[in-house]
Amino acid sequence: MPILVNKRGSQKGFFYVRRCRMASGTALVARRLRDAQETQCLDLSECDLTKVPDAVYMMLKSVTVHKCTMANNLLRKIPPKFPSNFKQLKELDLSGNKLNQFPADMHVMQGIQVLNLSGNDLESVPPFVYSLPNLQELHLQNNCLMGIEVSRLEDIDGLGHVNLQNNPISDDLKSQLQSCKFTVLLGNDAVS
């Protein structure tokens, strides 16, 4: 880490560098929000976010966003106002965070076709997932999943692909998944 020395010889390295990183992070988020206004795709991946900034809702209130990625951040939960502000999403990538909580009304995002929740702290499939009628791809690899309601996943008509690799899934659950109508990735194998 660089240490800056002022004219008096005192060091101000850590706090100066941290403020610079925070400022550059804020500028990055602002730039990506402006891009989203044009592209209808919100990319806030790798921004070191610990929460979804309020600026997201203010700057995109009149924009229909179809794709949103907030991958590889430090998010632990999704705020309650997120689902109602992003009802038109088709793709949502929240991979590589520390998520284990979702708002009760995540189910209002009925248009989601691709959902990536891989690499989080999930112990079971979040209940809202079973209420997404247009879901085609579900990525849940690299979590701590032990609970999956297989019959409810099968009720999602268009679901074609579920990735469950690197989860502590029981042998009983694996055998249930082998008879599913969609392709399931377990370990290194695809089960259809």
PDB file of C-alpha atoms in Angstrom:
ATOM      1  CA  MET A   1       0.000   0.000   0.000  1.00  0.00           C
ATOM      2  CA  PRO A   2       1.476   3.394  -0.935  1.00  0.00           C
ATOM      3  CA  ILE A   3       2.195   5.780   1.911  1.00  0.00           C
ATOM      4  CA  LEU A   4       1.889   9.450   1.133  1.00  0.00           C
ATOM      5  CA  VAL A   5       3.995  11.889   3.082  1.00  0.00           C
ATOM      6  CA  ASN A   6       2.983  15.530   3.269  1.00  0.00           C
ATOM      7  CA  LYS A   7       5.384  18.494   3.562  1.00  0.00           C
ATOM      8  CA  ARG A   8       5.501  18.155   7.338  1.00  0.00           C
ATOM      9  CA  GLY A   9       6.602  14.535   7.067  1.00  0.00           C
ATOM     10  CA  SER A  10       3.461  12.927   8.526  1.00  0.00           C
ATOM     11  CA  GLN A  11       1.975   9.853   6.916  1.00  0.00           C
ATOM     12  CA  LYS A  12      -1.566   9.757   5.680  1.00  0.00           C
ATOM     13  CA  GLY A  13      -1.441   6.589   3.588  1.00  0.00           C
ATOM     14  CA  PHE A  14      -4.193   4.264   4.794  1.00  0.00           C
ATOM     15  CA  PHE A  15      -6.985   6.820   5.163  1.00  0.00           C
ATOM     16  CA  TYR A  16      -6.099   8.626   1.953  1.00  0.00           C
ATOM     17  CA  VAL A  17      -5.981   5.413  -0.075  1.00  0.00           C
ATOM     18  CA  ARG A  18      -9.250   4.202   1.443  1.00  0.00           C
ATOM     19  CA  ARG A  19     -10.985   7.500   0.615  1.00  0.00           C
ATOM     20  CA  CYS A  20      -9.624   7.317  -2.934  1.00  0.00           C
ATOM     21  CA  ARG A  21     -10.955   3.768  -3.353  1.00  0.00           C
ATOM     22  CA  MET A  22     -14.367   4.791  -2.014  1.00  0.00           C
ATOM     23  CA  ALA A  23     -14.462   7.790  -4.343  1.00  0.00           C
ATOM     24  CA  SER A  24     -13.402   5.731  -7.352  1.00  0.00           C
ATOM     25  CA  GLY A  25     -16.004   3.069  -6.386  1.00  0.00           C
ATOM     26  CA  THR A  26     -18.717   5.713  -6.236  1.00  0.00           C
ATOM     27  CA  ALA A  27     -17.617   7.070  -9.613  1.00  0.00           C
ATOM     28  CA  LEU A  28     -17.687   3.540 -11.059  1.00  0.00           C
ATOM     29  CA  VAL A  29     -21.246   2.956  -9.805  1.00  0.00           C
ATOM     30  CA  ALA A  30     -22.357   6.345 -11.187  1.00  0.00           C
ATOM     31  CA  ARG A  31     -20.794   5.559 -14.581  1.00  0.00           C
ATOM     32  CA  ARG A  32     -22.452   2.150 -14.700  1.00  0.00           C
ATOM     33  CA  LEU A  33     -25.822   3.649 -13.770  1.00  0.00           C
ATOM     34  CA  ARG A  34     -25.493   6.099 -16.663  1.00  0.00           C
ATOM     35  CA  ASP A  35     -24.630   3.199 -18.971  1.00  0.00           C
ATOM     36  CA  ALA A  36     -27.724   1.328 -17.762  1.00  0.00           C
ATOM     37  CA  GLN A  37     -29.920   4.269 -18.724  1.00  0.00           C
ATOM     38  CA  GLU A  38     -28.863   3.690 -22.327  1.00  0.00           C
ATOM     39  CA  THR A  39     -28.449  -0.094 -22.494  1.00  0.00           C
ATOM     40  CA  GLN A  40     -31.229  -1.241 -20.117  1.00  0.00           C
ATOM     41  CA  CYS A  41     -28.592  -3.550 -18.595  1.00  0.00           C
ATOM     42  CA  LEU A  42     -27.370  -2.762 -15.094  1.00  0.00           C
ATOM     43  CA  ASP A  43     -23.884  -4.060 -14.332  1.00  0.00           C
ATOM     44  CA  LEU A  44     -22.778  -3.399 -10.767  1.00  0.00           C
ATOM     45  CA  SER A  45     -20.498  -6.426 -10.590  1.00  0.00           C
ATOM     46  CA  GLU A  46     -17.227  -6.175  -8.694  1.00  0.00           C
ATOM     47  CA  CYS A  47     -18.023  -2.792  -7.130  1.00  0.00           C
ATOM     48  CA  ASP A  48     -17.383  -3.913  -3.527  1.00  0.00           C
ATOM     49  CA  LEU A  49     -21.020  -3.167  -2.664  1.00  0.00           C
ATOM     50  CA  THR A  50     -22.218  -4.054   0.821  1.00  0.00           C
ATOM     51  CA  LYS A  51     -25.710  -2.801  -0.019  1.00  0.00           C
ATOM     52  CA  VAL A  52     -27.624  -1.683  -3.084  1.00  0.00           C
ATOM     53  CA  PRO A  53     -27.102   2.090  -3.367  1.00  0.00           C
ATOM     54  CA  ASP A  54     -30.215   4.304  -3.298  1.00  0.00           C
ATOM     55  CA  ALA A  55     -28.895   5.988  -6.441  1.00  0.00           C
ATOM     56  CA  VAL A  56     -29.853   2.813  -8.331  1.00  0.00           C
ATOM     57  CA  TYR A  57     -33.540   3.501  -7.730  1.00  0.00           C
ATOM     58  CA  MET A  58     -33.329   7.250  -8.346  1.00  0.00           C
ATOM     59  CA  MET A  59     -31.320   7.118 -11.566  1.00  0.00           C
ATOM     60  CA  LEU A  60     -33.230   4.193 -13.081  1.00  0.00           C
ATOM     61  CA  LYS A  61     -36.802   5.004 -12.019  1.00  0.00           C
ATOM     62  CA  SER A  62     -37.907   5.707 -15.608  1.00  0.00           C
ATOM     63  CA  VAL A  63     -35.781   2.956 -17.217  1.00  0.00           C
ATOM     64  CA  THR A  64     -36.954  -0.584 -17.876  1.00  0.00           C
ATOM     65  CA  VAL A  65     -33.961  -2.726 -16.956  1.00  0.00           C
ATOM     66  CA  HIS A  66     -33.970  -6.211 -18.510  1.00  0.00           C
ATOM     67  CA  LYS A  67     -30.667  -7.536 -17.191  1.00  0.00           C
ATOM     68  CA  CYS A  68     -29.040  -6.877 -13.830  1.00  0.00           C
ATOM     69  CA  THR A  69     -25.798  -8.216 -12.451  1.00  0.00           C
ATOM     70  CA  MET A  70     -24.494  -7.461  -9.003  1.00  0.00           C
ATOM     71  CA  ALA A  71     -22.076 -10.382  -9.010  1.00  0.00           C
ATOM     72  CA  ASN A  72     -18.948 -10.554  -6.897  1.00  0.00           C
ATOM     73  CA  ASN A  73     -19.799  -7.968  -4.300  1.00  0.00           C
ATOM     74  CA  LEU A  74     -20.270  -8.204  -0.533  1.00  0.00           C
ATOM     75  CA  LEU A  75     -24.079  -8.208  -0.407  1.00  0.00           C
ATOM     76  CA  ARG A  76     -25.721 -10.083   2.491  1.00  0.00           C
ATOM     77  CA  LYS A  77     -29.331  -9.231   1.646  1.00  0.00           C
ATOM     78  CA  ILE A  78     -31.432  -7.634  -1.059  1.00  0.00           C
ATOM     79  CA  PRO A  79     -33.391  -4.566   0.070  1.00  0.00           C
ATOM     80  CA  PRO A  80     -37.214  -4.727   0.160  1.00  0.00           C
ATOM     81  CA  LYS A  81     -37.624  -2.068  -2.535  1.00  0.00           C
ATOM     82  CA  PHE A  82     -35.496  -3.930  -5.095  1.00  0.00           C
ATOM     83  CA  PRO A  83     -38.175  -6.304  -6.490  1.00  0.00           C
ATOM     84  CA  SER A  84     -40.834  -3.650  -7.049  1.00  0.00           C
ATOM     85  CA  ASN A  85     -38.322  -1.438  -8.870  1.00  0.00           C
ATOM     86  CA  PHE A  86     -37.090  -4.225 -11.149  1.00  0.00           C
ATOM     87  CA  LYS A  87     -40.256  -6.128 -12.080  1.00  0.00           C
ATOM     88  CA  GLN A  88     -39.295  -6.344 -15.762  1.00  0.00           C
ATOM     89  CA  LEU A  89     -36.001  -8.193 -15.294  1.00  0.00           C
ATOM     90  CA  LYS A  90     -35.332 -11.166 -17.525  1.00  0.00           C
ATOM     91  CA  GLU A  91     -31.875 -11.943 -16.139  1.00  0.00           C
ATOM     92  CA  LEU A  92     -30.661 -11.480 -12.570  1.00  0.00           C
ATOM     93  CA  ASP A  93     -27.117 -12.374 -11.504  1.00  0.00           C
ATOM     94  CA  LEU A  94     -26.405 -12.136  -7.781  1.00  0.00           C
ATOM     95  CA  SER A  95     -23.579 -14.668  -7.778  1.00  0.00           C
ATOM     96  CA  GLY A  96     -20.484 -14.400  -5.640  1.00  0.00           C
ATOM     97  CA  ASN A  97     -21.991 -12.506  -2.723  1.00  0.00           C
ATOM     98  CA  LYS A  98     -22.878 -13.568   0.811  1.00  0.00           C
ATOM     99  CA  LEU A  99     -26.645 -13.644   0.336  1.00  0.00           C
ATOM    100  CA  ASN A 100     -28.922 -15.602   2.598  1.00  0.00           C
ATOM    101  CA  GLN A 101     -31.932 -13.245   2.826  1.00  0.00           C
ATOM    102  CA  PHE A 102     -34.371 -12.040   0.203  1.00  0.00           C
ATOM    103  CA  PRO A 103     -37.415  -9.758   0.480  1.00  0.00           C
ATOM    104  CA  ALA A 104     -40.787 -11.468   0.712  1.00  0.00           C
ATOM    105  CA  ASP A 105     -41.972  -9.969  -2.579  1.00  0.00           C
ATOM    106  CA  MET A 106     -39.123 -11.176  -4.829  1.00  0.00           C
ATOM    107  CA  HIS A 107     -41.837 -13.229  -6.571  1.00  0.00           C
ATOM    108  CA  VAL A 108     -43.141 -10.052  -8.283  1.00  0.00           C
ATOM    109  CA  MET A 109     -40.257 -10.313 -10.766  1.00  0.00           C
ATOM    110  CA  GLN A 110     -42.289 -12.721 -12.880  1.00  0.00           C
ATOM    111  CA  GLY A 111     -40.288 -12.174 -16.071  1.00  0.00           C
ATOM    112  CA  ILE A 112     -37.019 -13.652 -14.799  1.00  0.00           C
ATOM    113  CA  GLN A 113     -35.754 -16.307 -17.200  1.00  0.00           C
ATOM    114  CA  VAL A 114     -32.179 -16.667 -15.928  1.00  0.00           C
ATOM    115  CA  LEU A 115     -31.384 -16.509 -12.216  1.00  0.00           C
ATOM    116  CA  ASN A 116     -27.855 -16.883 -10.885  1.00  0.00           C
ATOM    117  CA  LEU A 117     -27.534 -17.244  -7.114  1.00  0.00           C
ATOM    118  CA  SER A 118     -24.318 -19.273  -7.198  1.00  0.00           C
ATOM    119  CA  GLY A 119     -21.537 -18.712  -4.703  1.00  0.00           C
ATOM    120  CA  ASN A 120     -23.657 -17.353  -1.855  1.00  0.00           C
ATOM    121  CA  ASP A 121     -24.541 -18.569   1.652  1.00  0.00           C
ATOM    122  CA  LEU A 122     -27.786 -20.343   0.766  1.00  0.00           C
ATOM    123  CA  GLU A 123     -28.822 -23.434   2.742  1.00  0.00           C
ATOM    124  CA  SER A 124     -32.068 -23.925   0.837  1.00  0.00           C
ATOM    125  CA  VAL A 125     -33.603 -22.691  -2.381  1.00  0.00           C
ATOM    126  CA  PRO A 126     -35.169 -19.290  -1.637  1.00  0.00           C
ATOM    127  CA  PRO A 127     -38.994 -19.638  -1.695  1.00  0.00           C
ATOM    128  CA  PHE A 128     -39.467 -16.956  -4.365  1.00  0.00           C
ATOM    129  CA  VAL A 129     -37.631 -19.136  -6.903  1.00  0.00           C
ATOM    130  CA  TYR A 130     -40.553 -21.566  -7.004  1.00  0.00           C
ATOM    131  CA  SER A 131     -42.872 -18.668  -7.957  1.00  0.00           C
ATOM    132  CA  LEU A 132     -41.039 -17.591 -11.132  1.00  0.00           C
ATOM    133  CA  PRO A 133     -43.169 -18.982 -13.987  1.00  0.00           C
ATOM    134  CA  ASN A 134     -40.785 -17.964 -16.782  1.00  0.00           C
ATOM    135  CA  LEU A 135     -37.614 -19.338 -15.224  1.00  0.00           C
ATOM    136  CA  GLN A 136     -35.520 -21.308 -17.726  1.00  0.00           C
ATOM    137  CA  GLU A 137     -32.083 -21.433 -16.082  1.00  0.00           C
ATOM    138  CA  LEU A 138     -31.282 -21.609 -12.377  1.00  0.00           C
ATOM    139  CA  HIS A 139     -27.707 -21.445 -11.102  1.00  0.00           C
ATOM    140  CA  LEU A 140     -27.259 -22.471  -7.467  1.00  0.00           C
ATOM    141  CA  GLN A 141     -23.788 -24.013  -7.520  1.00  0.00           C
ATOM    142  CA  ASN A 142     -21.249 -23.340  -4.767  1.00  0.00           C
ATOM    143  CA  ASN A 143     -23.702 -22.785  -1.932  1.00  0.00           C
ATOM    144  CA  CYS A 144     -24.517 -24.853   1.157  1.00  0.00           C
ATOM    145  CA  LEU A 145     -27.784 -26.224  -0.237  1.00  0.00           C
ATOM    146  CA  MET A 146     -29.271 -29.187   1.515  1.00  0.00           C
ATOM    147  CA  GLY A 147     -32.972 -28.389   1.055  1.00  0.00           C
ATOM    148  CA  ILE A 148     -34.558 -28.445  -2.400  1.00  0.00           C
ATOM    149  CA  GLU A 149     -38.241 -28.959  -3.095  1.00  0.00           C
ATOM    150  CA  VAL A 150     -37.842 -30.984  -6.281  1.00  0.00           C
ATOM    151  CA  SER A 151     -41.563 -31.233  -7.036  1.00  0.00           C
ATOM    152  CA  ARG A 152     -41.909 -27.437  -6.863  1.00  0.00           C
ATOM    153  CA  LEU A 153     -39.012 -27.006  -9.294  1.00  0.00           C
ATOM    154  CA  GLU A 154     -40.733 -29.457 -11.630  1.00  0.00           C
ATOM    155  CA  ASP A 155     -43.857 -27.288 -11.527  1.00  0.00           C
ATOM    156  CA  ILE A 156     -41.945 -24.521 -13.364  1.00  0.00           C
ATOM    157  CA  ASP A 157     -42.889 -25.441 -16.939  1.00  0.00           C
ATOM    158  CA  GLY A 158     -40.069 -23.787 -18.875  1.00  0.00           C
ATOM    159  CA  LEU A 159     -37.249 -24.733 -16.518  1.00  0.00           C
ATOM    160  CA  GLY A 160     -34.621 -26.505 -18.577  1.00  0.00           C
ATOM    161  CA  HIS A 161     -31.360 -26.229 -16.633  1.00  0.00           C
ATOM    162  CA  VAL A 162     -30.479 -26.293 -12.915  1.00  0.00           C
ATOM    163  CA  ASN A 163     -26.863 -26.167 -11.741  1.00  0.00           C
ATOM    164  CA  LEU A 164     -26.414 -27.605  -8.245  1.00  0.00           C
ATOM    165  CA  GLN A 165     -22.700 -28.391  -8.386  1.00  0.00           C
ATOM    166  CA  ASN A 166     -20.634 -28.153  -5.203  1.00  0.00           C
ATOM    167  CA  ASN A 167     -23.497 -28.375  -2.715  1.00  0.00           C
ATOM    168  CA  PRO A 168     -23.821 -30.943   0.116  1.00  0.00           C
ATOM    169  CA  ILE A 169     -26.796 -32.684  -1.500  1.00  0.00           C
ATOM    170  CA  SER A 170     -27.848 -36.036  -0.022  1.00  0.00           C
ATOM    171  CA  ASP A 171     -27.888 -39.218  -2.095  1.00  0.00           C
ATOM    172  CA  ASP A 172     -31.670 -39.396  -1.656  1.00  0.00           C
ATOM    173  CA  LEU A 173     -32.082 -35.931  -3.105  1.00  0.00           C
ATOM    174  CA  LYS A 174     -29.712 -36.769  -5.953  1.00  0.00           C
ATOM    175  CA  SER A 175     -31.863 -39.751  -6.886  1.00  0.00           C
ATOM    176  CA  GLN A 176     -34.993 -37.561  -6.878  1.00  0.00           C
ATOM    177  CA  LEU A 177     -33.253 -35.088  -9.180  1.00  0.00           C
ATOM    178  CA  GLN A 178     -32.373 -37.844 -11.664  1.00  0.00           C
ATOM    179  CA  SER A 179     -36.010 -38.241 -12.629  1.00  0.00           C
ATOM    180  CA  CYS A 180     -36.612 -34.534 -13.308  1.00  0.00           C
ATOM    181  CA  LYS A 181     -37.711 -33.250 -16.699  1.00  0.00           C
ATOM    182  CA  PHE A 182     -34.929 -30.618 -16.720  1.00  0.00           C
ATOM    183  CA  THR A 183     -31.164 -31.033 -16.922  1.00  0.00           C
ATOM    184  CA  VAL A 184     -29.463 -30.981 -13.519  1.00  0.00           C
ATOM    185  CA  LEU A 185     -25.740 -30.504 -12.997  1.00  0.00           C
ATOM    186  CA  LEU A 186     -24.465 -32.304  -9.894  1.00  0.00           C
ATOM    187  CA  GLY A 187     -20.734 -32.562  -9.282  1.00  0.00           C
ATOM    188  CA  ASN A 188     -19.230 -32.944 -12.741  1.00  0.00           C
ATOM    189  CA  ASP A 189     -22.200 -34.807 -14.202  1.00  0.00           C
ATOM    190  CA  ALA A 190     -25.294 -33.662 -16.041  1.00  0.00           C
ATOM    191  CA  VAL A 191     -28.458 -35.557 -15.180  1.00  0.00           C
ATOM    192  CA  SER A 192     -31.449 -35.338 -17.511  1.00  0.00           C
TER     193      SER A 192
END
